[in-house]
mmCIF file with all atom_site columns, C-alpha atoms in Angstrom:
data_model
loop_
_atom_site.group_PDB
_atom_site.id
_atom_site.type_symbol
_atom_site.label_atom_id
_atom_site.label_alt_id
_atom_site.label_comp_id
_atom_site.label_asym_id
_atom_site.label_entity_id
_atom_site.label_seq_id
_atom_site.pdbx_PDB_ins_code
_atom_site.Cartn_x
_atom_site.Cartn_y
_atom_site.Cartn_z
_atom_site.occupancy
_atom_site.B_iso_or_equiv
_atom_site.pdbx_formal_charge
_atom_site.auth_seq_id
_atom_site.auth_comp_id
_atom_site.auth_asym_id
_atom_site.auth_atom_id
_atom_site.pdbx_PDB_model_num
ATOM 1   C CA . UNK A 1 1   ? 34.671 60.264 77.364 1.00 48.00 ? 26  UNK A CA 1
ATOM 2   C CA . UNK A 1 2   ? 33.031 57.422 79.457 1.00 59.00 ? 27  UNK A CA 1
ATOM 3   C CA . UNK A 1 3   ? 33.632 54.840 76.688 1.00 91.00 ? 28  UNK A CA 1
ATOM 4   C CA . UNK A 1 4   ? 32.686 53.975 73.501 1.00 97.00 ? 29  UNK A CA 1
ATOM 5   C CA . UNK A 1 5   ? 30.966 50.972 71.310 1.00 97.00 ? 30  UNK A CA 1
ATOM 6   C CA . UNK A 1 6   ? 31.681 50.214 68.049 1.00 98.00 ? 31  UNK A CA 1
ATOM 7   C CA . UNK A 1 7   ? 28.150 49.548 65.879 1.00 98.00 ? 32  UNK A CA 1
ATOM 8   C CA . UNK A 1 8   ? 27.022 49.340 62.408 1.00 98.00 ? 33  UNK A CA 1
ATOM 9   C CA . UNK A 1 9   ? 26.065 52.809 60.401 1.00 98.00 ? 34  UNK A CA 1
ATOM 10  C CA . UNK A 1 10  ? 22.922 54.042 60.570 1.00 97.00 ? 35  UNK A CA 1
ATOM 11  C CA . UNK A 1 11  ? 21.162 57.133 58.254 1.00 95.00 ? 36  UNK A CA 1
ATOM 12  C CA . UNK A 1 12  ? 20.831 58.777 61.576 1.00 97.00 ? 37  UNK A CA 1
ATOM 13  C CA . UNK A 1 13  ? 24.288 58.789 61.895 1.00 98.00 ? 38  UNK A CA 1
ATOM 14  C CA . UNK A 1 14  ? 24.924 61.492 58.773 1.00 98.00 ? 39  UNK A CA 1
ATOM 15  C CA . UNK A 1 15  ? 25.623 64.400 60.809 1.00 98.00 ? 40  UNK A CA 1
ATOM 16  C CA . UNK A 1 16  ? 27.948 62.728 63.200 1.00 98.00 ? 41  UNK A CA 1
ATOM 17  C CA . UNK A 1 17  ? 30.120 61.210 60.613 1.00 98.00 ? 42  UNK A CA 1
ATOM 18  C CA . UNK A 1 18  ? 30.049 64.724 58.547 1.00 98.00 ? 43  UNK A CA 1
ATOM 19  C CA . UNK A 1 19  ? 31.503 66.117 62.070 1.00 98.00 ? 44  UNK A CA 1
ATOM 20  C CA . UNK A 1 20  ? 34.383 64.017 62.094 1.00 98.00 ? 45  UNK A CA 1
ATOM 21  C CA . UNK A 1 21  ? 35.126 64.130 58.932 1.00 98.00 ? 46  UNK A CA 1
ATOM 22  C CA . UNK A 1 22  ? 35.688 67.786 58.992 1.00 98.00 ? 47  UNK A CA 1
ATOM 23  C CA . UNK A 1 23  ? 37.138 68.495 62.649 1.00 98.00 ? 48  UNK A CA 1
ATOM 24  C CA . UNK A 1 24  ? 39.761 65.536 61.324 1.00 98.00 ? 49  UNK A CA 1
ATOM 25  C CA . UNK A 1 25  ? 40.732 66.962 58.435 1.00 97.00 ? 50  UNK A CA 1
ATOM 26  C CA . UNK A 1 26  ? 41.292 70.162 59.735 1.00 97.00 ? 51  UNK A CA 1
ATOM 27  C CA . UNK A 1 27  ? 42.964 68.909 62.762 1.00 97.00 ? 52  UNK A CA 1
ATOM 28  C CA . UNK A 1 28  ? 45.111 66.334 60.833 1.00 96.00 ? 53  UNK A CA 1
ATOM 29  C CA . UNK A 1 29  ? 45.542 67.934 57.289 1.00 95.00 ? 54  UNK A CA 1
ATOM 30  C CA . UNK A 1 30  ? 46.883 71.510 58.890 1.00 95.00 ? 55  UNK A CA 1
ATOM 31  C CA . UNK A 1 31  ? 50.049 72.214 56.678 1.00 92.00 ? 56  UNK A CA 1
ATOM 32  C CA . UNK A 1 32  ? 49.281 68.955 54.311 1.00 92.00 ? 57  UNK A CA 1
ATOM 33  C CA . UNK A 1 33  ? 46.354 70.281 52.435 1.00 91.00 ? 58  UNK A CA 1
ATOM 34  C CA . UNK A 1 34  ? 45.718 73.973 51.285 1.00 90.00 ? 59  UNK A CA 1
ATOM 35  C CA . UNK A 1 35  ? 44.585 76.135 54.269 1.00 91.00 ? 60  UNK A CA 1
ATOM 36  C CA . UNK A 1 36  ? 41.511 77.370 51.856 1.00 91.00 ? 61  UNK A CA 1
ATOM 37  C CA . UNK A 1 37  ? 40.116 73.995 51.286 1.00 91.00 ? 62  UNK A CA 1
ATOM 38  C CA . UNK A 1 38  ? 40.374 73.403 54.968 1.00 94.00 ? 63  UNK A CA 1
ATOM 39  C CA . UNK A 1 39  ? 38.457 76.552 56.191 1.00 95.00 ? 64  UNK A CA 1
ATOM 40  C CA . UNK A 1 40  ? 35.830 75.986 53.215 1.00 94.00 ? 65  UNK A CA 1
ATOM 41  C CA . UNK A 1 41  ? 34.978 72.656 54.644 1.00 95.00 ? 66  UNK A CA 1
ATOM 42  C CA . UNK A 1 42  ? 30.959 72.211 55.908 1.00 96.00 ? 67  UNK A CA 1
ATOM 43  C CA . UNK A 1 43  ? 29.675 69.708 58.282 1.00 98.00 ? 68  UNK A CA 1
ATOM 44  C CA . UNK A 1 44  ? 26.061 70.751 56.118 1.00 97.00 ? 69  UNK A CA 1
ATOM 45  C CA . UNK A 1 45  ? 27.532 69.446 53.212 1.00 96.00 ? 70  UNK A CA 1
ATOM 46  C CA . UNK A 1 46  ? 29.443 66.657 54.109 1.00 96.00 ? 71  UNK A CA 1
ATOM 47  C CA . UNK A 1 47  ? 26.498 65.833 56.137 1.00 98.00 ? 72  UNK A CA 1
ATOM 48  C CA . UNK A 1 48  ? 24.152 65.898 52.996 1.00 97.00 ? 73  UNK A CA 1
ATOM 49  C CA . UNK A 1 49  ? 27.126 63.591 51.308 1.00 96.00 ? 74  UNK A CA 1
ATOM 50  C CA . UNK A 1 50  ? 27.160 60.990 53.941 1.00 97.00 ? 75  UNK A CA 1
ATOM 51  C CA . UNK A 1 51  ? 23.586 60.848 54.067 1.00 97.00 ? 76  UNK A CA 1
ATOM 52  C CA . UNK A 1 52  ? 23.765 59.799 50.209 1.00 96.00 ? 77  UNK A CA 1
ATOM 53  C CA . UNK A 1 53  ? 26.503 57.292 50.901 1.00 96.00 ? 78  UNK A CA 1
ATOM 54  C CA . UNK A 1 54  ? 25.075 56.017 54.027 1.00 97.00 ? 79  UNK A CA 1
ATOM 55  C CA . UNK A 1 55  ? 21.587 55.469 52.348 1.00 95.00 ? 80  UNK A CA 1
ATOM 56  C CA . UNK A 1 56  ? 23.448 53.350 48.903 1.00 93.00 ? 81  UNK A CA 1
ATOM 57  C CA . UNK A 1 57  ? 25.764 51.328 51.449 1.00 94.00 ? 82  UNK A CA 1
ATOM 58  C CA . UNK A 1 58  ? 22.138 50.314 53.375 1.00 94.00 ? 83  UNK A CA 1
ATOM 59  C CA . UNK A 1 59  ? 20.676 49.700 50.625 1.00 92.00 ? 84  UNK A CA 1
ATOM 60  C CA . UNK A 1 60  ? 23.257 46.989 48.784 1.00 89.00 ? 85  UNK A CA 1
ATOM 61  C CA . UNK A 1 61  ? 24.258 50.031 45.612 1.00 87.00 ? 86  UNK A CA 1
ATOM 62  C CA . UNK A 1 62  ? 27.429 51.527 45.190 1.00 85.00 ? 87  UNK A CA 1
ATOM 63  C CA . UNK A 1 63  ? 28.657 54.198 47.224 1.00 86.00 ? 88  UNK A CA 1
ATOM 64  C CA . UNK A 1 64  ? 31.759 55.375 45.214 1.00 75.00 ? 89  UNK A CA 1
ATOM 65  C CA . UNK A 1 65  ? 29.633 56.056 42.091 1.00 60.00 ? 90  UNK A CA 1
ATOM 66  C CA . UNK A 1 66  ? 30.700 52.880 39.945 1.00 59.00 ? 91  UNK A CA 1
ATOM 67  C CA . UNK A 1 67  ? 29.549 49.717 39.822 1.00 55.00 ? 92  UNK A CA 1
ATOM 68  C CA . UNK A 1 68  ? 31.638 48.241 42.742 1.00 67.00 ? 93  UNK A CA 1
ATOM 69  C CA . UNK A 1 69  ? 29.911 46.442 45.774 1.00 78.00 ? 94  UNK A CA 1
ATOM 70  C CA . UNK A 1 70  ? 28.792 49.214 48.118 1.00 87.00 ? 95  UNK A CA 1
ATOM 71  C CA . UNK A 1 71  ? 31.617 49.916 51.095 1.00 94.00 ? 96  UNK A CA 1
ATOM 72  C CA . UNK A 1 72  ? 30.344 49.399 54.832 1.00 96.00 ? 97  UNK A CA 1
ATOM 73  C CA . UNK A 1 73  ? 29.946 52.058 57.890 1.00 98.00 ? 98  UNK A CA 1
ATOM 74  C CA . UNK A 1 74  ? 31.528 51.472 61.146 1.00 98.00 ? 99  UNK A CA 1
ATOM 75  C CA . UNK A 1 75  ? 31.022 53.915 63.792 1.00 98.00 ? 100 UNK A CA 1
ATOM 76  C CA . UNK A 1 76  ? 32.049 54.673 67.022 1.00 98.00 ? 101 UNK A CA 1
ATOM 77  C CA . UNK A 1 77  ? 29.881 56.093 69.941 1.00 98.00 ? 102 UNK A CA 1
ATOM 78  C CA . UNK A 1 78  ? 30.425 57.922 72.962 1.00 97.00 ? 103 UNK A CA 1
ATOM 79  C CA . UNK A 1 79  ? 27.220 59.072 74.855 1.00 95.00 ? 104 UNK A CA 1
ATOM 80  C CA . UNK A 1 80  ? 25.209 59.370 71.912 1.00 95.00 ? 105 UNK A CA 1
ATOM 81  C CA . UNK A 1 81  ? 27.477 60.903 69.810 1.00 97.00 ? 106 UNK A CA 1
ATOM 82  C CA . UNK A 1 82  ? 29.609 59.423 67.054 1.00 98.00 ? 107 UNK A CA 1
ATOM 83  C CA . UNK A 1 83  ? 33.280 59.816 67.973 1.00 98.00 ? 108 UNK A CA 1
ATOM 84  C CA . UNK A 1 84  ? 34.957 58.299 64.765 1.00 98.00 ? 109 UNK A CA 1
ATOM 85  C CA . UNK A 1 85  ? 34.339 56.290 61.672 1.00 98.00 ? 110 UNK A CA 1
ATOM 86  C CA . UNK A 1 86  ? 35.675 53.426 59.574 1.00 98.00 ? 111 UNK A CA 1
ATOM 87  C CA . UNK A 1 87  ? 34.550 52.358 55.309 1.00 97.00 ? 112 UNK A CA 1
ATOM 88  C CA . UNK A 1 88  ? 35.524 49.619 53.927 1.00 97.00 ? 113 UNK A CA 1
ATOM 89  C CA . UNK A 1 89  ? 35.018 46.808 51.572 1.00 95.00 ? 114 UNK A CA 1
ATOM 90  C CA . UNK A 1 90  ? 36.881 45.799 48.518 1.00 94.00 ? 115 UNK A CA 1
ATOM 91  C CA . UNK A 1 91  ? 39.048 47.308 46.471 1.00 93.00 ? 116 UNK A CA 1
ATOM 92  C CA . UNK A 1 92  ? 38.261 50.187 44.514 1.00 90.00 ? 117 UNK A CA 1
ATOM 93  C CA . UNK A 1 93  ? 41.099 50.397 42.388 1.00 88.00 ? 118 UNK A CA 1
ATOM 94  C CA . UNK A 1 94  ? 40.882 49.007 38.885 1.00 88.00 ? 119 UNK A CA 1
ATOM 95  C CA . UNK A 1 95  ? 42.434 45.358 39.565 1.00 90.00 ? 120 UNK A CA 1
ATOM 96  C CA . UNK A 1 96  ? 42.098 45.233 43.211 1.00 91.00 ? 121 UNK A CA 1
ATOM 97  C CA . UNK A 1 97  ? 38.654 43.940 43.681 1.00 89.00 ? 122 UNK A CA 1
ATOM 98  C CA . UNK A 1 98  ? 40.587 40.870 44.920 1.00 92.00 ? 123 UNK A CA 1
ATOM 99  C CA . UNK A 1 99  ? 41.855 43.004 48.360 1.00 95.00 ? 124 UNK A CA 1
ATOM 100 C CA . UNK A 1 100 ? 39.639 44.195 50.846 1.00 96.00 ? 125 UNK A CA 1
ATOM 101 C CA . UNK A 1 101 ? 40.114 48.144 51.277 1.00 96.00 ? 126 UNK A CA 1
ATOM 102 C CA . UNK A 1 102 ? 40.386 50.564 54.628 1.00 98.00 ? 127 UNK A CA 1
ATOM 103 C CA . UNK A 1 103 ? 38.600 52.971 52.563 1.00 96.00 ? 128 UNK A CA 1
ATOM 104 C CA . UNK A 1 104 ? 38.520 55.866 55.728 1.00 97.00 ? 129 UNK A CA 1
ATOM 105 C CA . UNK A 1 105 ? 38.977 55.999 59.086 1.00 98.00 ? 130 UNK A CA 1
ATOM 106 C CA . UNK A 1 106 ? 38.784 59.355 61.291 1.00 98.00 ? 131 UNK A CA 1
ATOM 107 C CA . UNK A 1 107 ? 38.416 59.848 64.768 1.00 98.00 ? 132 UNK A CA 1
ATOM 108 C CA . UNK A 1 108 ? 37.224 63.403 66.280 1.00 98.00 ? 133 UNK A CA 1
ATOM 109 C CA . UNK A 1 109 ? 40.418 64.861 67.484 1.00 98.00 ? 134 UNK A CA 1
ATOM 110 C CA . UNK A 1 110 ? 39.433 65.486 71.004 1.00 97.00 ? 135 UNK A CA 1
ATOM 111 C CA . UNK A 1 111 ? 39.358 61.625 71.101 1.00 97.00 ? 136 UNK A CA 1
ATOM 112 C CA . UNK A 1 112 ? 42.804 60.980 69.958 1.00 96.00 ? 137 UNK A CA 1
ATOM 113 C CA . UNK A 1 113 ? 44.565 58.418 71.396 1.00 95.00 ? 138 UNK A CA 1
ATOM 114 C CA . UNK A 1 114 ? 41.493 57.055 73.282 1.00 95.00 ? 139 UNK A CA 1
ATOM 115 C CA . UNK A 1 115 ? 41.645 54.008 71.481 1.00 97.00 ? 140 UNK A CA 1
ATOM 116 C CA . UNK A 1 116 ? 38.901 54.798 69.300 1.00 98.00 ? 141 UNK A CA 1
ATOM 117 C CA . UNK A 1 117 ? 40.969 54.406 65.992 1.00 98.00 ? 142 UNK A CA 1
ATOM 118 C CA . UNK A 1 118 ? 42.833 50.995 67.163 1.00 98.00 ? 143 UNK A CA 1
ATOM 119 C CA . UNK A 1 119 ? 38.928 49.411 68.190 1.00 98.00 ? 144 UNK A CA 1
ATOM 120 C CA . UNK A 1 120 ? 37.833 50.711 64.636 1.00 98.00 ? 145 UNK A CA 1
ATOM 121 C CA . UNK A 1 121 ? 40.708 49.162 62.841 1.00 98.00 ? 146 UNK A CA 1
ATOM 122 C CA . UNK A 1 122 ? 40.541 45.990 64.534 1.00 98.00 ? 147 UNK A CA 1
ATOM 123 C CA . UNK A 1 123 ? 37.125 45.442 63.698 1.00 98.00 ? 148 UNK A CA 1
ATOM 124 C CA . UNK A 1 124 ? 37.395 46.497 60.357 1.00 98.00 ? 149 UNK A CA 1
ATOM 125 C CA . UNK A 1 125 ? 40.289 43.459 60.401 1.00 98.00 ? 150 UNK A CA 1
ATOM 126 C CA . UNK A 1 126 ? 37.928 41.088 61.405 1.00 98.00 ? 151 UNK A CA 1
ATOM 127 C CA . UNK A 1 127 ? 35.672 42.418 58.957 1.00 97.00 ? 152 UNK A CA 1
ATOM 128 C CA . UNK A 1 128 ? 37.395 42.005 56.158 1.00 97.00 ? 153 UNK A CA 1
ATOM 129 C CA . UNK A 1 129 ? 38.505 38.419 57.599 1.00 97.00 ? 154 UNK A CA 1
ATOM 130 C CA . UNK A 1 130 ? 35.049 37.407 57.546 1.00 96.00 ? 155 UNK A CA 1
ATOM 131 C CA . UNK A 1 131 ? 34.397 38.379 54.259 1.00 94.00 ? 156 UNK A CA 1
ATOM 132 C CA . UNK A 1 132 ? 37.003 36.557 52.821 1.00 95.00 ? 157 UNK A CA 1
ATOM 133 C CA . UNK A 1 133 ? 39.794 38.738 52.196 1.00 95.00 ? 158 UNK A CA 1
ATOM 134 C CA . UNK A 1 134 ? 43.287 37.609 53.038 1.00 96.00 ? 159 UNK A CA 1
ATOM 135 C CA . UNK A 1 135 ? 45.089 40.786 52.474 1.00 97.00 ? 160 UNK A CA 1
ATOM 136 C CA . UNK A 1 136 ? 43.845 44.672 52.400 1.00 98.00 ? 161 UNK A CA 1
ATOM 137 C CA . UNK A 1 137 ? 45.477 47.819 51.732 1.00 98.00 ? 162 UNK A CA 1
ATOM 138 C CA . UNK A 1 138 ? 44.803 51.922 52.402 1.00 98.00 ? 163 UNK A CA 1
ATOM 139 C CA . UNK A 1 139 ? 46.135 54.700 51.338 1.00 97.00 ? 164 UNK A CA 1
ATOM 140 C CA . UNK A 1 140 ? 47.297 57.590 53.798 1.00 97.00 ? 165 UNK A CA 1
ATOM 141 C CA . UNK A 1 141 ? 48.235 60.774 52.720 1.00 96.00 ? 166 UNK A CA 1
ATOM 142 C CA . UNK A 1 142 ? 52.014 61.561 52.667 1.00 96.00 ? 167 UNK A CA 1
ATOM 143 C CA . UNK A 1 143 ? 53.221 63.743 55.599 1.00 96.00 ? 168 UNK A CA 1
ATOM 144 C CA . UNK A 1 144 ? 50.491 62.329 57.881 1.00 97.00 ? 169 UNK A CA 1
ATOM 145 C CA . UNK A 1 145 ? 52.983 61.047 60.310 1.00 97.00 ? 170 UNK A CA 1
ATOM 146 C CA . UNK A 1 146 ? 50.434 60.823 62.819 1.00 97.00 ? 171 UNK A CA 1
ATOM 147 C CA . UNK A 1 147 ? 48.349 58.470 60.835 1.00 97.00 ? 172 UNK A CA 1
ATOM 148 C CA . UNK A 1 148 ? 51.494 56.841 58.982 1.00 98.00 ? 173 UNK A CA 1
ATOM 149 C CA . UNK A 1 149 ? 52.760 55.681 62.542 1.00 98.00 ? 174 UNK A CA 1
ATOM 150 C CA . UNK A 1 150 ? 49.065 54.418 63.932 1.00 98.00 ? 175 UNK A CA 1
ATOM 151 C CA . UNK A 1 151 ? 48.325 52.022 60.599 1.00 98.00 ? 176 UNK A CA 1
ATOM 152 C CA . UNK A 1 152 ? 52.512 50.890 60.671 1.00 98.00 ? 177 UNK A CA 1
ATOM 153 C CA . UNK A 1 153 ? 51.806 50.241 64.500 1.00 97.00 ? 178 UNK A CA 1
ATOM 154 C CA . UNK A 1 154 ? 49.022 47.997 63.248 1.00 98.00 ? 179 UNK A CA 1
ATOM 155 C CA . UNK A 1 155 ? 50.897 46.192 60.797 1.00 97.00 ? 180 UNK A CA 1
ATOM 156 C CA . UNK A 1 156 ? 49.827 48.188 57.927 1.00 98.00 ? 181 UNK A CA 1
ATOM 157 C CA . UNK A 1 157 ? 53.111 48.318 55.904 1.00 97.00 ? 182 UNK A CA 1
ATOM 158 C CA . UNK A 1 158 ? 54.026 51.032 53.020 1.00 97.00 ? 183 UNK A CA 1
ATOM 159 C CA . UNK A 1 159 ? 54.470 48.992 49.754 1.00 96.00 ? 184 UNK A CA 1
ATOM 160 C CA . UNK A 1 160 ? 55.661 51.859 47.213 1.00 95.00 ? 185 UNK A CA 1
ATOM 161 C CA . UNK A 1 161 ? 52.856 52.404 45.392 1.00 95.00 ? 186 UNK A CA 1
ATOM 162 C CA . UNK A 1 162 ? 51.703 55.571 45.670 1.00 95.00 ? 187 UNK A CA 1
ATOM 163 C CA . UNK A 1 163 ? 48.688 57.772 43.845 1.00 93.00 ? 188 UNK A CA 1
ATOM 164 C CA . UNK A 1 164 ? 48.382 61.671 43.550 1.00 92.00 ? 189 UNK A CA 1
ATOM 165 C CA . UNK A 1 165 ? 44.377 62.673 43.177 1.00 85.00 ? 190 UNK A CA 1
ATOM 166 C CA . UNK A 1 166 ? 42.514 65.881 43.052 1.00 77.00 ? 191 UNK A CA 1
ATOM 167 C CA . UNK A 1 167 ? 40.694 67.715 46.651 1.00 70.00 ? 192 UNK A CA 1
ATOM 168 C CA . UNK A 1 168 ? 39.556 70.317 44.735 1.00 65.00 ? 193 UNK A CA 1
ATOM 169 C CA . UNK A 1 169 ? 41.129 73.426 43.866 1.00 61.00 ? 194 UNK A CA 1
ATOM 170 C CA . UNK A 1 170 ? 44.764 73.338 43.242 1.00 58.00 ? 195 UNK A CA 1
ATOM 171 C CA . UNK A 1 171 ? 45.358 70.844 46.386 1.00 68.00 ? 196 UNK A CA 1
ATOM 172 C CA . UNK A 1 172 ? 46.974 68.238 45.030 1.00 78.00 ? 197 UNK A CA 1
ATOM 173 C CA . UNK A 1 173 ? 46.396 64.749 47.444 1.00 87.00 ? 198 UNK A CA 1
ATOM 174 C CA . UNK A 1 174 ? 49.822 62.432 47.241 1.00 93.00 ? 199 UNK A CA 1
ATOM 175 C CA . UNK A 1 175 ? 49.031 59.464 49.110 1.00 96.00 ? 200 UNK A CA 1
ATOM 176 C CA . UNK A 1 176 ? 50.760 56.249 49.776 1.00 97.00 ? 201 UNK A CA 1
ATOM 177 C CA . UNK A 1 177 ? 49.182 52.761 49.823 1.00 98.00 ? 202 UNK A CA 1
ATOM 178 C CA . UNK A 1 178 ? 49.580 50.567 53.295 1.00 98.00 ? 203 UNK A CA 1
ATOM 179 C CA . UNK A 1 179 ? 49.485 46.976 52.976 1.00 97.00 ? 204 UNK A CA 1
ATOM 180 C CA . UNK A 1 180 ? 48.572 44.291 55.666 1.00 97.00 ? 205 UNK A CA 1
ATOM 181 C CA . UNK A 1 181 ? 48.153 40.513 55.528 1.00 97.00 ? 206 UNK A CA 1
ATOM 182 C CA . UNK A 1 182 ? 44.776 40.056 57.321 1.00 96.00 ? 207 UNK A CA 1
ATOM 183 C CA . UNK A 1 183 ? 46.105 36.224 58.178 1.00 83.00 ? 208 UNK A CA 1
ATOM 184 C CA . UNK A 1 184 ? 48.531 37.605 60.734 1.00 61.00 ? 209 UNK A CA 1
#
């Protein structure tokens, strides 16, 4: 990799965020998630997905399906090609519309620990900064040690809450909420 920019989603960008969504998860969630529903993920479908979301977030609607502000894109680019991701916007949890949210954030594995993730995360920081938000949370999936250790290196702290949610099929998804003061 010869660097990388940080930039603003675009519906172009579809396929490349479908990419790294699915080489992360299968990289990352090995052992964590049912092997199945890792081998049955598509880059086609995902990429069909993000096109959806991409398209609402653009367009000021919703992109979780409710009636919440529409989450923004951050991507990362490497010679054309979209190396990681970042959404985010506010809270999505009933209650928590008050907190911004680090909705996702995946990097391609074969850019892992290029600091691709820290430049997403720091923008998304100043991000939620400048929309007002004093404090933000995410939730990481429990046993992701690799992930658990990049948001606490960050000063995203675990504050006991944590959620269990449905990936389809009998995987079960237990993940734990990460809190940060955005004033720090």
């Amino acid at each position: 990799m010869t660097g990388f920019r940080i930039r603003w989603a675009h519906t172009g960008d579809a396929l490349g965020v479908a990419t790294v969504h699915v080489a992360s998860w299968k990289a990352a969630y090995t052992g964590l998630l049912d092997q199945d529903l890792l081998d049955g993920l598509q880059v086609e479908q995902r990429r069909q997905g993000w096109s959806r979301w991409i398209a609402s977030s653009l367009s000021g609607q919703s992109t979780d399906g409710g009636g919440a502000e529409p989450h923004r894109l951050l991507v990362a680019e490497s010679d054309d090609r979209v190396v990681g991701w970042a959404s985010f916007g506010a809270g999505r949890e009933p209650g928590m519309a008050h907190l911004g949210e680090l909705a996702g954030l995946y990097v391609h594995p074969e850019q892992w620990s290029q600091h691709v993730g820290h430049a997403l995360v720091v923008t998304v920081e100043e991000e939620l900064r400048a929309a007002g938000w004093g404090e933000a949370y995410l939730w990481v999936l429990r046993g992701n040690d690799r992930a658990i250790r990049f948001y606490e290196e960050h000063s995203w702290n675990a504050d006991g809450q944590e959620k269990f949610g449905d990936a389809g099929g009998a995987t079960v998804l237990h993940e734990l909420r990460h809190f940060r003061r955005l004033s720090e």
